[in-house]
Structure formats: C-alpha cells, structure tokens
CSV table of C-alpha atoms in Angstrom, one decimal:
chain,number,residue,atom,x,y,z
A,1,MET,CA,-10.0,33.5,-16.8
A,2,ASP,CA,-8.2,34.9,-13.7
A,3,THR,CA,-7.5,31.9,-11.4
A,4,SER,CA,-7.2,34.3,-8.4
A,5,GLN,CA,-11.1,34.4,-8.4
A,6,PHE,CA,-11.0,30.8,-7.1
A,7,ILE,CA,-10.0,28.7,-4.1
A,8,GLN,CA,-8.1,25.7,-5.4
A,9,ARG,CA,-9.3,22.6,-3.5
A,10,ASP,CA,-7.0,20.2,-5.3
A,11,GLU,CA,-5.1,19.9,-8.6
A,12,THR,CA,-8.3,19.7,-10.6
A,13,CYS,CA,-11.0,21.4,-8.4
A,14,TRP,CA,-11.5,25.2,-8.3
A,15,GLU,CA,-14.2,26.7,-6.1
A,16,ILE,CA,-16.0,30.0,-6.1
A,17,GLN,CA,-17.4,30.6,-2.6
A,18,PRO,CA,-21.0,31.9,-2.3
A,19,LYS,CA,-21.3,35.6,-2.5
A,20,GLY,CA,-24.1,38.0,-3.2
A,21,ALA,CA,-27.2,36.0,-4.3
A,22,MET,CA,-25.4,32.7,-4.7
A,23,ARG,CA,-27.1,29.9,-2.7
A,24,VAL,CA,-24.3,27.4,-3.1
A,25,PRO,CA,-20.6,27.4,-4.3
A,26,ALA,CA,-19.6,27.1,-7.9
A,27,ILE,CA,-17.0,24.5,-8.8
A,28,ILE,CA,-15.0,24.1,-12.0
A,29,TYR,CA,-13.0,20.9,-12.8
A,30,ALA,CA,-9.9,21.9,-14.7
A,31,ASP,CA,-6.1,22.4,-14.4
A,32,ALA,CA,-4.6,25.9,-14.2
A,33,GLN,CA,-4.1,26.1,-18.0
A,34,LEU,CA,-7.6,25.0,-18.9
A,35,LEU,CA,-9.1,27.4,-16.4
A,36,GLN,CA,-7.0,30.3,-17.7
A,37,ASP,CA,-8.1,29.5,-21.2
A,38,MET,CA,-11.8,29.5,-20.3
A,39,ASP,CA,-13.9,32.6,-21.2
A,40,GLN,CA,-14.8,34.8,-18.2
A,41,LYS,CA,-18.5,34.2,-19.2
A,42,VAL,CA,-18.2,30.7,-17.8
A,43,TYR,CA,-17.5,32.3,-14.4
A,44,GLU,CA,-20.4,34.6,-14.7
A,45,GLN,CA,-22.8,32.0,-16.0
A,46,LEU,CA,-21.9,29.4,-13.4
A,47,THR,CA,-22.2,31.9,-10.5
A,48,ASN,CA,-25.6,32.9,-11.9
A,49,VAL,CA,-26.7,29.3,-11.9
A,50,ALA,CA,-25.7,29.1,-8.2
A,51,THR,CA,-28.4,31.7,-7.4
A,52,LEU,CA,-31.4,29.7,-8.7
A,53,PRO,CA,-34.0,28.5,-6.2
A,54,GLY,CA,-33.7,25.0,-4.8
A,55,ILE,CA,-30.2,24.3,-6.1
A,56,VAL,CA,-28.4,21.6,-4.2
A,57,GLU,CA,-24.7,21.2,-3.2
A,58,ALA,CA,-23.0,23.3,-5.9
A,59,ALA,CA,-23.2,24.5,-9.5
A,60,TYR,CA,-20.6,22.5,-11.5
A,61,ALA,CA,-18.7,23.0,-14.7
A,62,MET,CA,-16.8,20.2,-16.5
A,63,PRO,CA,-13.3,20.6,-18.0
A,64,ASP,CA,-14.7,21.3,-21.5
A,65,ALA,CA,-16.9,24.2,-20.2
A,66,HIS,CA,-17.5,27.2,-22.4
A,67,TRP,CA,-20.0,30.0,-22.8
A,68,GLY,CA,-23.5,28.9,-23.6
A,69,TYR,CA,-27.1,30.1,-23.4
A,70,GLY,CA,-28.0,30.7,-19.7
A,71,PHE,CA,-26.0,27.8,-18.3
A,72,PRO,CA,-22.4,27.3,-19.5
A,73,ILE,CA,-22.0,24.4,-21.9
A,74,GLY,CA,-20.4,21.7,-19.6
A,75,GLY,CA,-22.7,22.9,-16.7
A,76,VAL,CA,-24.2,20.5,-14.2
A,77,ALA,CA,-26.8,21.5,-11.5
A,78,ALA,CA,-29.3,19.5,-9.4
A,79,PHE,CA,-32.5,20.9,-7.9
A,80,ASP,CA,-34.7,19.7,-5.1
A,81,PRO,CA,-38.4,20.0,-6.0
A,82,ASP,CA,-39.3,19.9,-2.2
A,83,GLN,CA,-37.1,23.0,-1.7
A,84,GLY,CA,-38.6,25.1,-4.5
A,85,GLY,CA,-36.3,23.7,-7.1
A,86,VAL,CA,-36.6,24.8,-10.7
A,87,VAL,CA,-36.2,23.5,-14.2
A,88,SER,CA,-34.5,25.7,-16.8
A,89,ALA,CA,-34.7,25.2,-20.5
A,90,GLY,CA,-31.4,26.9,-20.8
A,91,GLY,CA,-29.9,24.3,-18.4
A,92,VAL,CA,-30.9,21.6,-20.9
A,93,GLY,CA,-30.0,23.3,-24.1
A,94,PHE,CA,-31.7,23.7,-27.4
A,95,ASP,CA,-30.6,20.3,-28.9
A,96,ILE,CA,-32.4,18.2,-26.3
A,97,SER,CA,-30.8,14.9,-25.7
A,98,CYS,CA,-28.0,15.4,-28.1
A,99,GLY,CA,-25.7,12.5,-27.5
A,100,VAL,CA,-23.3,9.8,-28.7
A,101,ARG,CA,-24.0,6.2,-29.7
A,102,THR,CA,-21.1,3.9,-30.5
A,103,LEU,CA,-21.4,0.7,-32.5
A,104,LEU,CA,-18.9,-2.3,-32.5
A,105,THR,CA,-18.2,-3.6,-36.0
A,106,GLY,CA,-16.0,-6.6,-35.4
A,107,LEU,CA,-13.7,-5.3,-38.2
A,108,ASN,CA,-10.1,-4.3,-37.8
A,109,ILE,CA,-8.3,-1.6,-39.7
A,110,ALA,CA,-6.6,-4.0,-42.1
A,111,GLU,CA,-9.9,-5.4,-43.2
A,112,LEU,CA,-11.4,-1.9,-43.6
A,113,GLN,CA,-8.5,-0.2,-45.4
A,114,PRO,CA,-9.2,-1.5,-49.0
A,115,HIS,CA,-12.9,-0.3,-48.7
A,116,LYS,CA,-12.5,3.1,-47.0
A,117,GLN,CA,-13.5,5.2,-49.9
A,118,ALA,CA,-16.4,2.9,-50.8
A,119,LEU,CA,-17.7,2.9,-47.2
A,120,ALA,CA,-17.4,6.7,-46.9
A,121,ASP,CA,-19.5,7.0,-50.1
A,122,ALA,CA,-22.1,4.4,-48.9
A,123,LEU,CA,-22.5,6.1,-45.5
A,124,TYR,CA,-22.8,9.6,-47.1
A,125,ARG,CA,-25.5,8.4,-49.5
A,126,LYS,CA,-27.4,6.6,-46.8
A,127,VAL,CA,-27.4,9.0,-43.9
A,128,PRO,CA,-28.7,12.6,-44.7
A,129,ALA,CA,-26.5,15.4,-43.2
A,130,GLY,CA,-26.5,19.2,-43.3
A,131,VAL,CA,-28.7,22.2,-42.5
A,132,GLY,CA,-32.3,21.3,-43.1
A,133,SER,CA,-31.5,17.8,-44.1
A,134,LYS,CA,-34.6,15.6,-44.8
A,135,GLY,CA,-34.9,11.8,-44.5
A,136,LYS,CA,-37.1,9.3,-46.3
A,137,ILE,CA,-39.4,9.0,-43.3
A,138,HIS,CA,-42.5,11.2,-43.1
A,139,LEU,CA,-44.4,11.2,-39.8
A,140,ASN,CA,-48.1,11.7,-39.7
A,141,HIS,CA,-49.9,12.7,-36.5
A,142,LYS,CA,-50.2,9.1,-35.2
A,143,ALA,CA,-46.6,8.3,-36.0
A,144,MET,CA,-45.4,11.6,-34.4
A,145,HIS,CA,-47.2,10.7,-31.2
A,146,GLY,CA,-45.8,7.2,-31.2
A,147,MET,CA,-42.2,8.5,-31.7
A,148,LEU,CA,-42.5,11.2,-29.0
A,149,THR,CA,-43.7,8.8,-26.4
A,150,GLY,CA,-41.9,5.7,-27.5
A,151,GLY,CA,-38.4,6.8,-28.5
A,152,ALA,CA,-36.1,4.1,-29.7
A,153,GLN,CA,-38.7,1.5,-28.8
A,154,TRP,CA,-41.0,3.1,-31.3
A,155,ALA,CA,-38.3,3.0,-34.0
A,156,LEU,CA,-37.7,-0.7,-33.2
A,157,ASP,CA,-41.4,-1.4,-33.6
A,158,GLN,CA,-41.2,0.3,-37.1
A,159,GLY,CA,-38.4,-2.1,-38.1
A,160,TYR,CA,-35.4,0.1,-37.3
A,161,GLY,CA,-32.9,-1.9,-35.3
A,162,GLU,CA,-32.7,-5.0,-33.1
A,163,PRO,CA,-34.4,-5.8,-29.8
A,164,GLN,CA,-31.0,-6.2,-28.0
A,165,ASP,CA,-30.2,-2.6,-28.9
A,166,LEU,CA,-32.5,-1.3,-26.2
A,167,GLU,CA,-30.6,-2.7,-23.2
A,168,ARG,CA,-27.6,-0.6,-24.1
A,169,ILE,CA,-29.4,2.7,-24.5
A,170,GLU,CA,-29.9,5.2,-21.7
A,171,GLU,CA,-33.5,4.7,-20.3
A,172,HIS,CA,-33.7,1.5,-22.3
A,173,GLY,CA,-34.5,3.7,-25.3
A,174,CYS,CA,-37.7,5.2,-24.0
A,175,MET,CA,-37.9,8.2,-21.6
A,176,ALA,CA,-40.9,7.8,-19.3
A,177,GLY,CA,-43.1,10.8,-18.6
A,178,ALA,CA,-43.1,12.2,-22.1
A,179,GLU,CA,-46.2,14.2,-22.8
A,180,SER,CA,-46.5,14.8,-26.6
A,181,HIS,CA,-49.5,17.2,-26.2
A,182,TYR,CA,-47.1,19.8,-24.9
A,183,VAL,CA,-45.1,19.7,-28.1
A,184,THR,CA,-46.5,22.4,-30.4
A,185,PRO,CA,-47.6,22.0,-34.0
A,186,ARG,CA,-44.7,24.1,-35.1
A,187,ALA,CA,-42.2,21.8,-33.3
A,188,ARG,CA,-43.9,18.8,-34.9
A,189,GLU,CA,-43.8,20.4,-38.3
A,190,ARG,CA,-40.1,21.0,-38.1
A,191,GLN,CA,-39.5,17.3,-37.2
A,192,LYS,CA,-41.9,15.5,-39.5
A,193,ASP,CA,-39.3,14.9,-42.3
A,194,GLU,CA,-36.1,15.0,-40.2
A,195,MET,CA,-36.0,11.5,-38.6
A,196,GLY,CA,-32.9,9.6,-39.5
A,197,THR,CA,-30.8,12.7,-40.2
A,198,LEU,CA,-27.6,14.1,-38.6
A,199,GLY,CA,-28.3,17.8,-39.0
A,200,SER,CA,-25.4,20.3,-39.0
A,201,GLY,CA,-23.0,21.9,-36.6
A,202,ASN,CA,-20.8,19.5,-34.7
A,203,HIS,CA,-22.9,16.5,-35.5
A,204,TYR,CA,-21.3,13.6,-37.2
A,205,LEU,CA,-21.2,9.9,-38.1
A,206,GLU,CA,-17.6,8.7,-37.7
A,207,VAL,CA,-15.8,5.4,-38.4
A,208,GLN,CA,-13.0,5.2,-35.8
A,209,ARG,CA,-10.0,3.0,-35.1
A,210,VAL,CA,-9.3,2.0,-31.5
A,211,ALA,CA,-5.8,3.5,-31.2
A,212,GLU,CA,-5.0,3.1,-27.5
A,213,ILE,CA,-6.3,1.1,-24.5
A,214,PHE,CA,-5.9,2.6,-21.0
A,215,ASP,CA,-7.8,-0.1,-19.0
A,216,GLN,CA,-7.6,-3.6,-20.5
A,217,ASN,CA,-10.2,-5.1,-18.1
A,218,VAL,CA,-12.9,-2.5,-18.8
A,219,ALA,CA,-12.0,-2.4,-22.5
A,220,LYS,CA,-12.6,-6.1,-22.7
A,221,THR,CA,-16.0,-5.8,-21.1
A,222,PHE,CA,-16.9,-3.0,-23.6
A,223,GLY,CA,-15.7,-5.2,-26.5
A,224,LEU,CA,-12.8,-2.9,-27.5
A,225,ARG,CA,-9.3,-4.0,-28.8
A,226,VAL,CA,-6.5,-2.0,-30.4
A,227,ASP,CA,-7.0,-1.6,-34.2
A,228,ASP,CA,-10.7,-2.6,-34.0
A,229,MET,CA,-13.1,-0.4,-35.9
A,230,VAL,CA,-16.1,1.3,-34.2
A,231,ILE,CA,-18.7,3.7,-35.6
A,232,SER,CA,-19.9,6.7,-33.5
A,233,ILE,CA,-23.1,8.7,-34.1
A,234,HIS,CA,-23.4,12.2,-32.6
A,235,CYS,CA,-26.7,14.0,-33.0
A,236,GLY,CA,-29.9,14.9,-31.2
A,237,SER,CA,-33.5,16.0,-31.5
A,238,ARG,CA,-33.0,18.3,-34.5
A,239,GLY,CA,-35.6,21.0,-35.1
A,240,LEU,CA,-38.1,19.7,-32.7
A,241,GLY,CA,-35.8,20.0,-29.7
A,242,HIS,CA,-34.8,23.5,-30.7
A,243,GLN,CA,-38.4,24.6,-31.0
A,244,ILE,CA,-39.3,23.2,-27.6
A,245,GLY,CA,-36.4,25.1,-26.0
A,246,THR,CA,-37.2,28.3,-27.8
A,247,GLU,CA,-40.9,28.3,-26.9
A,248,PHE,CA,-40.5,27.3,-23.3
A,249,LEU,CA,-37.7,29.8,-22.7
A,250,LYS,CA,-40.1,32.6,-23.8
A,251,GLU,CA,-42.8,31.3,-21.4
A,252,MET,CA,-40.4,31.0,-18.5
A,253,VAL,CA,-39.2,34.6,-19.0
A,254,MET,CA,-42.7,35.9,-19.0
A,255,SER,CA,-43.7,33.8,-15.9
A,256,ALA,CA,-40.7,34.6,-13.7
A,257,ALA,CA,-42.4,37.4,-11.9
A,258,GLN,CA,-45.5,35.2,-11.3
A,259,TYR,CA,-43.3,32.7,-9.5
A,260,GLN,CA,-41.3,35.4,-7.7
A,261,ILE,CA,-38.1,34.3,-9.4
A,262,VAL,CA,-35.4,36.9,-9.7
A,263,LEU,CA,-33.3,36.2,-12.8
A,264,PRO,CA,-29.7,37.4,-12.9
A,265,ASP,CA,-29.9,36.7,-16.6
A,266,ARG,CA,-33.0,36.4,-18.8
A,267,GLU,CA,-31.3,33.4,-20.5
A,268,LEU,CA,-31.6,31.6,-17.2
A,269,ALA,CA,-35.3,31.6,-17.4
A,270,CYS,CA,-36.8,28.8,-15.3
A,271,ALA,CA,-40.0,27.6,-13.6
A,272,PRO,CA,-40.6,25.7,-10.3
A,273,LEU,CA,-40.5,22.0,-10.9
A,274,ASN,CA,-43.9,21.6,-9.2
A,275,SER,CA,-45.6,24.4,-11.1
A,276,PRO,CA,-47.8,23.8,-14.2
A,277,LEU,CA,-45.2,25.4,-16.5
A,278,GLY,CA,-42.4,23.4,-15.0
A,279,LYS,CA,-44.4,20.1,-15.5
A,280,HIS,CA,-45.4,21.1,-19.0
A,281,TYR,CA,-41.7,21.7,-19.9
A,282,LEU,CA,-40.6,18.4,-18.4
A,283,GLY,CA,-43.3,16.6,-20.4
A,284,ALA,CA,-42.2,18.3,-23.7
A,285,MET,CA,-38.5,17.9,-22.9
A,286,ARG,CA,-38.9,14.1,-22.3
A,287,ALA,CA,-40.7,13.9,-25.6
A,288,GLY,CA,-37.6,15.7,-27.1
A,289,ILE,CA,-35.4,13.0,-25.5
A,290,ASN,CA,-37.5,10.3,-27.1
A,291,CYS,CA,-37.1,12.1,-30.5
A,292,ALA,CA,-33.3,12.0,-30.1
A,293,LEU,CA,-33.3,8.4,-29.1
A,294,ALA,CA,-35.5,7.4,-32.0
A,295,ASN,CA,-33.3,9.5,-34.4
A,296,ARG,CA,-30.1,7.7,-33.4
A,297,GLN,CA,-31.9,4.4,-33.5
A,298,ILE,CA,-33.0,5.0,-37.1
A,299,ILE,CA,-29.5,6.3,-38.1
A,300,THR,CA,-28.1,3.1,-36.6
A,301,HIS,CA,-30.4,1.1,-38.9
A,302,LEU,CA,-29.3,3.1,-41.9
A,303,THR,CA,-25.6,2.7,-40.9
A,304,ARG,CA,-26.0,-1.1,-40.7
A,305,GLN,CA,-27.6,-1.1,-44.2
A,306,ALA,CA,-24.7,0.9,-45.6
A,307,VAL,CA,-22.0,-1.3,-44.0
A,308,ALA,CA,-23.8,-4.4,-45.2
A,309,THR,CA,-23.3,-3.4,-48.8
A,310,LEU,CA,-19.6,-3.9,-48.4
A,311,PHE,CA,-19.4,-6.3,-45.4
A,312,PRO,CA,-22.6,-8.5,-45.6
A,313,ASN,CA,-21.5,-11.0,-42.9
A,314,ILE,CA,-20.6,-8.7,-40.0
A,315,HIS,CA,-22.9,-7.5,-37.2
A,316,LEU,CA,-22.9,-4.0,-35.8
A,317,GLY,CA,-23.7,-4.4,-32.1
A,318,LEU,CA,-24.3,-1.5,-29.8
A,319,LEU,CA,-21.7,-0.5,-27.2
A,320,TYR,CA,-23.8,2.2,-25.6
A,321,ASP,CA,-25.9,5.3,-26.3
A,322,VAL,CA,-25.8,8.2,-23.8
A,323,SER,CA,-27.1,11.8,-24.0
A,324,HIS,CA,-25.5,15.0,-22.8
A,325,ASN,CA,-28.3,17.6,-22.9
A,326,THR,CA,-31.0,16.6,-20.4
A,327,CYS,CA,-32.7,17.1,-17.1
A,328,LYS,CA,-33.5,13.9,-15.3
A,329,LEU,CA,-35.0,12.8,-12.0
A,330,GLU,CA,-32.3,10.8,-10.2
A,331,GLN,CA,-31.4,9.6,-6.7
A,332,HIS,CA,-28.3,11.1,-5.1
A,333,MET,CA,-26.9,11.2,-1.6
A,334,ILE,CA,-27.0,14.7,0.0
A,335,ASP,CA,-25.7,15.1,3.6
A,336,GLY,CA,-26.1,11.4,4.2
A,337,GLN,CA,-29.7,11.2,2.9
A,338,ARG,CA,-30.9,9.8,-0.4
A,339,LYS,CA,-32.7,12.6,-2.3
A,340,SER,CA,-34.8,12.7,-5.5
A,341,LEU,CA,-33.2,15.5,-7.5
A,342,PHE,CA,-33.6,16.9,-11.0
A,343,VAL,CA,-30.1,16.9,-12.5
A,344,HIS,CA,-29.5,19.3,-15.4
A,345,ARG,CA,-26.6,18.3,-17.6
A,346,LYS,CA,-25.9,20.7,-20.5
A,347,GLY,CA,-23.0,19.5,-22.5
A,348,ALA,CA,-22.2,17.0,-19.8
A,349,THR,CA,-22.5,13.3,-19.8
A,350,ARG,CA,-24.1,11.0,-17.2
A,351,ALA,CA,-21.4,8.8,-15.7
A,352,PHE,CA,-22.9,6.2,-13.4
A,353,GLY,CA,-20.3,4.1,-11.5
A,354,PRO,CA,-20.2,0.3,-10.9
A,355,GLY,CA,-23.2,-1.2,-9.3
A,356,HIS,CA,-25.7,1.5,-10.3
A,357,PRO,CA,-29.1,-0.1,-10.8
A,358,ASP,CA,-29.8,1.7,-14.1
A,359,LEU,CA,-26.8,0.1,-15.9
A,360,PRO,CA,-27.1,-2.9,-18.2
A,361,THR,CA,-26.1,-6.1,-16.5
A,362,VAL,CA,-23.0,-6.5,-18.6
A,363,TYR,CA,-21.6,-3.2,-17.4
A,364,LYS,CA,-22.7,-3.3,-13.7
A,365,GLU,CA,-19.2,-4.4,-12.5
A,366,VAL,CA,-17.2,-1.8,-14.4
A,367,GLY,CA,-19.5,1.2,-14.7
A,368,GLN,CA,-21.3,3.0,-17.5
A,369,PRO,CA,-19.6,3.7,-20.8
A,370,VAL,CA,-19.0,7.5,-21.1
A,371,LEU,CA,-18.7,8.4,-24.8
A,372,ILE,CA,-16.6,11.6,-25.5
A,373,GLY,CA,-16.6,13.0,-29.0
A,374,GLY,CA,-13.5,14.9,-30.2
A,375,SER,CA,-13.5,17.7,-32.8
A,376,MET,CA,-13.3,16.9,-36.5
A,377,GLY,CA,-10.0,15.1,-37.3
A,378,THR,CA,-9.1,14.5,-33.7
A,379,SER,CA,-9.4,11.6,-31.2
A,380,SER,CA,-12.5,10.6,-29.4
A,381,TYR,CA,-12.5,8.7,-26.1
A,382,VAL,CA,-14.4,6.0,-24.3
A,383,LEU,CA,-14.4,6.4,-20.5
A,384,CYS,CA,-16.3,4.6,-17.7
A,385,GLY,CA,-18.2,6.0,-14.7
A,386,THR,CA,-16.7,5.8,-11.3
A,387,LYS,CA,-18.1,5.6,-7.8
A,388,GLU,CA,-16.2,8.8,-6.9
A,389,SER,CA,-18.2,10.8,-9.6
A,390,GLU,CA,-21.3,10.5,-7.4
A,391,GLN,CA,-19.7,12.8,-4.9
A,392,ARG,CA,-17.8,14.9,-7.4
A,393,ALA,CA,-20.6,16.2,-9.6
A,394,PHE,CA,-23.8,14.0,-9.4
A,395,SER,CA,-22.2,11.3,-11.5
A,396,SER,CA,-21.3,13.6,-14.4
A,397,ALA,CA,-18.4,14.0,-16.8
A,398,CYS,CA,-17.4,16.1,-19.8
A,399,HIS,CA,-19.0,15.6,-23.2
A,400,GLY,CA,-16.3,16.6,-25.8
A,401,ALA,CA,-13.5,19.1,-26.4
A,402,GLY,CA,-15.5,22.3,-25.9
A,403,ARG,CA,-15.2,25.2,-28.4
A,404,ALA,CA,-12.2,27.5,-28.2
A,405,MET,CA,-13.7,30.0,-30.7
A,406,SER,CA,-17.0,30.8,-32.3
A,407,ARG,CA,-18.1,29.3,-35.6
A,408,THR,CA,-18.0,32.7,-37.2
A,409,GLN,CA,-14.3,33.1,-36.1
A,410,ALA,CA,-13.5,29.7,-37.3
A,411,SER,CA,-15.0,30.2,-40.8
A,412,LYS,CA,-13.0,33.4,-41.2
A,413,GLN,CA,-9.7,31.6,-40.2
A,414,TRP,CA,-10.0,28.4,-42.2
A,415,GLN,CA,-11.3,27.2,-45.6
A,416,GLY,CA,-13.3,24.0,-45.7
A,417,ARG,CA,-11.7,22.6,-48.8
A,418,THR,CA,-8.2,23.1,-47.5
A,419,LEU,CA,-9.2,21.3,-44.3
A,420,VAL,CA,-10.7,18.4,-46.2
A,421,ASP,CA,-7.5,18.0,-48.2
A,422,LYS,CA,-5.3,18.3,-45.2
A,423,LEU,CA,-7.2,15.6,-43.3
A,424,ALA,CA,-7.2,13.4,-46.4
A,425,ALA,CA,-3.4,13.6,-46.4
A,426,GLN,CA,-3.5,12.3,-42.8
A,427,GLY,CA,-5.7,9.3,-43.9
A,428,ILE,CA,-9.0,10.8,-42.7
A,429,ILE,CA,-11.9,11.0,-45.2
A,430,ILE,CA,-14.4,13.8,-44.8
A,431,ARG,CA,-17.8,13.9,-46.5
A,432,SER,CA,-19.9,16.9,-46.0
A,433,PRO,CA,-22.5,18.9,-48.0
A,434,SER,CA,-21.1,22.2,-46.7
A,435,MET,CA,-17.5,23.4,-46.9
A,436,ARG,CA,-18.5,26.3,-44.6
A,437,GLY,CA,-19.7,23.8,-42.1
A,438,VAL,CA,-16.3,22.0,-42.3
A,439,ALA,CA,-14.5,25.3,-41.7
A,440,GLU,CA,-16.7,26.1,-38.7
A,441,GLU,CA,-15.7,22.7,-37.2
A,442,ALA,CA,-12.0,23.0,-37.8
A,443,PRO,CA,-9.9,21.0,-35.2
A,444,LEU,CA,-8.2,24.1,-33.8
A,445,ALA,CA,-11.6,25.8,-33.2
A,446,TYR,CA,-11.9,23.4,-30.2
A,447,LYS,CA,-9.9,22.7,-27.0
A,448,ASP,CA,-7.6,19.8,-26.8
A,449,VAL,CA,-9.9,16.9,-26.1
A,450,GLY,CA,-7.0,14.8,-24.7
A,451,ALA,CA,-6.4,17.5,-22.1
A,452,VAL,CA,-10.1,17.6,-21.2
A,453,VAL,CA,-10.3,13.9,-20.8
A,454,ASP,CA,-7.1,13.7,-18.7
A,455,ILE,CA,-8.7,16.2,-16.2
A,456,ALA,CA,-11.9,14.2,-16.1
A,457,ASP,CA,-9.9,11.1,-15.3
A,458,ARG,CA,-7.7,12.8,-12.7
A,459,ALA,CA,-10.7,14.4,-11.1
A,460,GLY,CA,-12.5,11.1,-10.7
A,461,LEU,CA,-15.4,12.2,-12.9
A,462,ALA,CA,-14.8,9.2,-15.2
A,463,ARG,CA,-11.9,6.8,-16.0
A,464,LYS,CA,-10.2,6.6,-19.3
A,465,VAL,CA,-10.7,3.3,-21.2
A,466,ALA,CA,-9.8,3.8,-24.8
A,467,ARG,CA,-8.8,6.4,-27.4
A,468,LEU,CA,-10.4,6.4,-30.9
A,469,GLU,CA,-8.9,7.9,-34.0
A,470,PRO,CA,-11.1,9.0,-36.9
A,471,VAL,CA,-10.9,7.2,-40.3
A,472,ILE,CA,-14.1,8.4,-42.0
A,473,CYS,CA,-16.2,11.4,-40.9
A,474,ILE,CA,-19.7,12.3,-42.3
A,475,LYS,CA,-20.5,15.8,-41.2
A,476,GLY,CA,-23.4,18.2,-41.6
C-alpha cells in the first residue's frame, strides 16, 4: 500500500482524511513497513466503511488488517442508533464470535515433556477437528433453543465445565438479547451435530509454553510464569454463524433501497439499527455469539477430560475467553459525552482497560486479558487492555497475525506433510485430519505476529504481558 495516501499522525497512526462520501476519517494502526505490506483493498474497504450512516469518530483498522468481506479483517467501527446508525453482517464476519479461550494448567514444560506425544494423541481423539467435523452431542429443538439463548451457561447446566468458568468469560458466558426464533431451520440443521468441535481453517487447540514475560505484575495477576504450560482454544460458531451471516447479508442487500442506504460495495450490506431487519439480525447474531461461547465451553470440558487421563491431579482453570467477531452495545465517550454505541469488531479483540465495570474482579486493577493467536508453529501473545485504548479505537486491539497470502496461494507453495515434519523437528507436534489444511495455514502465509503485537503495544491499543510458544497443535 502506498503510504503517501495517508497523513501520519504519529509513529503508529496513519489517517485518511474524509473525501467523497466519507463521513469520518479512516485510521490504520501500523508502522511504515506493515502499512506498505497491506493490500490496497484494506484502504478501499476501510474508506467504504467510513461512508456508512451513523458512523462515529472514525473507521479503524488494527495492525493485522487484511482484505475481508465488506469490512477489512481487523476493522473496528462504532455506530450511533440515534443518528441513523447501521449494523452490518459483513462488519461482524461469517464466523460470529470466533474467539480465543486460554486455560491455565499448573504444569511446567519439564512435567509435560515425557507425555507430549500421549497428550497430543489424547487431545486429538477427544476434540473433533476438520471440515464438517461432528461431535457426540446432538441438539434437538429444545436443546438448540437452550444453547442459542444460554451460551456457556447452558453448557454448564448440561454438565460441561465448572461454575467459576463463567466469571472469566466475556458477557459471563451468556449474551443477552439473543432471539433464537430469528435463527433459521437451515442454520440450526448445520449446527445440531457440531457442538464441541473445532472446525477447520485457522481454528486450533494448542498447548503452549510461557516463553517470555513482559510485565511481571500483570502476568502474576493472570497466573502466568515462564515455562508454565497453558492451553488455548481458537474457534467460533461453526456452520450456524456462517449461515446467519449468509442469510442476513442477502436480506440487507435487497433492503438497502428501502432504507435509502447507498452501498459503495454490496458486501457492505447493512440495515438501520432501529429497523426491524437490523433488530432481527442483532437477535440472531447474539444467538450466534451464544453458540460460540457454548462451543468453547464444551471443548474446554473435553480438554479437561483428555488432560486428566495423563494428569489426574491437576486443575485447568480459565484465564479468559474473548471474542473477535462481534457487534456489541457499549458505552463510550464521544466529544465529552457518554454514548451508547454499537461497536463492530471484525477480526479485532475487545480490550477494556483497568477499572472497566464489565471486567472480572480479579482483573479490574490491571485490565482485560487480550488473547492474540499466532499462526501455526509461531508464538501467540497475552496482552492486557489499557485506558488509552478507549480513545484510540473504542477499546479494541488486534486479534492475530493476519494473512499475508490466500489459502489457495499457500496450498500451492507448501506441502502439509513437509510442514508437519519441519515443525516436529522444532519440537512442535501437529495433529490434523487434513494435510491440505496444514498447508493453507503455513506459518509464512501470515504476517509476523510479533511485529503486529509490538505495534498494538506501542499504539496503546493493548500492553504486552507474555509470549507463548506452541508445543502441541490440534488443527482442523
């Protein structure tokens, strides 16, 4: 991308001033190199977002931004319902509430080392992964309704997990306002056998070693020490979320003229937040959030069972669970006034700072854990929210490395078996039902997650706490 298109506000902040139909500026957080490496489509998509009705302050892109459907992945935008603000299915993404959950094991690397292969096998057997993967849970109509409205709380009521888990899950494990009757029979059909499964793409279950601590005080609060082992789960709402997104995008495209919305790109299809269609989408999307929260809760239960076969006396406590594909009603300061805004985060992680009322008591002094997944075979990071992030981008941060090339390009350049063998030589065990899927997720198919996280830290979006290195990776 050509940096001359921007005004550089500081070392990490690049602004596109409003022009044409843009209602607000567009801002990208990056350094010069990351910005140059971004696809020009990020520029086009972000400036298109800035034209949408009711957008507030600016359209933002995180350091891991890349081309997406409608919104760029890594895009953040807030809309005021009192100013004709809209909700966009493309601004949430197809994998509604895709997110990361990290568990503390109490083990260190020396204790795990003799059991690495056995644990990899146990996790791979216990947690289904891959395209169209099915679990052992079958949801009838009543159970489906309970899951869509209850989220992780429903899963807990079915015996999956522990009561204390809920305090360390976004929304306490249950997204209010879910309306399951707006989830179609086709979406339900796709999900009825997929609970407790990872799916495919960049989703994973990873056993990780705490390799480096950047902030000792916050790391202690989070329960992290060098050489400790943690387990991270990255997945979302599976087929149900995708179906919700697909169906409502079609409705929004067809209804744009009715609502007098001029779309610069059909993929940016949206509806006024106060319209029937906008409210219907919000109800279905919130049900999709609950689906993802329930899914990660069930996978947590399966993970605990697998680990217990080798380490029966340890307890896997929850560090945190946070999503990065959502639209949520939040309170933010705009021009000195507190406003209720609908914040879209697509491939961007909520990052509330210290003192925020929605944080668990244990994290109120240090800020929210921000869980950043790396690409296969590379580091992941734990960050924490900052007070500055409120002013920088509605308390938002990056969500991962961000793709540097398409899955098709990656599968042509690398072979899955070769990658598995190469990573094994580095001490990283990969288990996957698809070697093509492994090739698509090759480490070099993504940006350098360390560089992305450094920008997030320097920009004040979130502060670095710890770096995690992969030891075992279960992939779809």
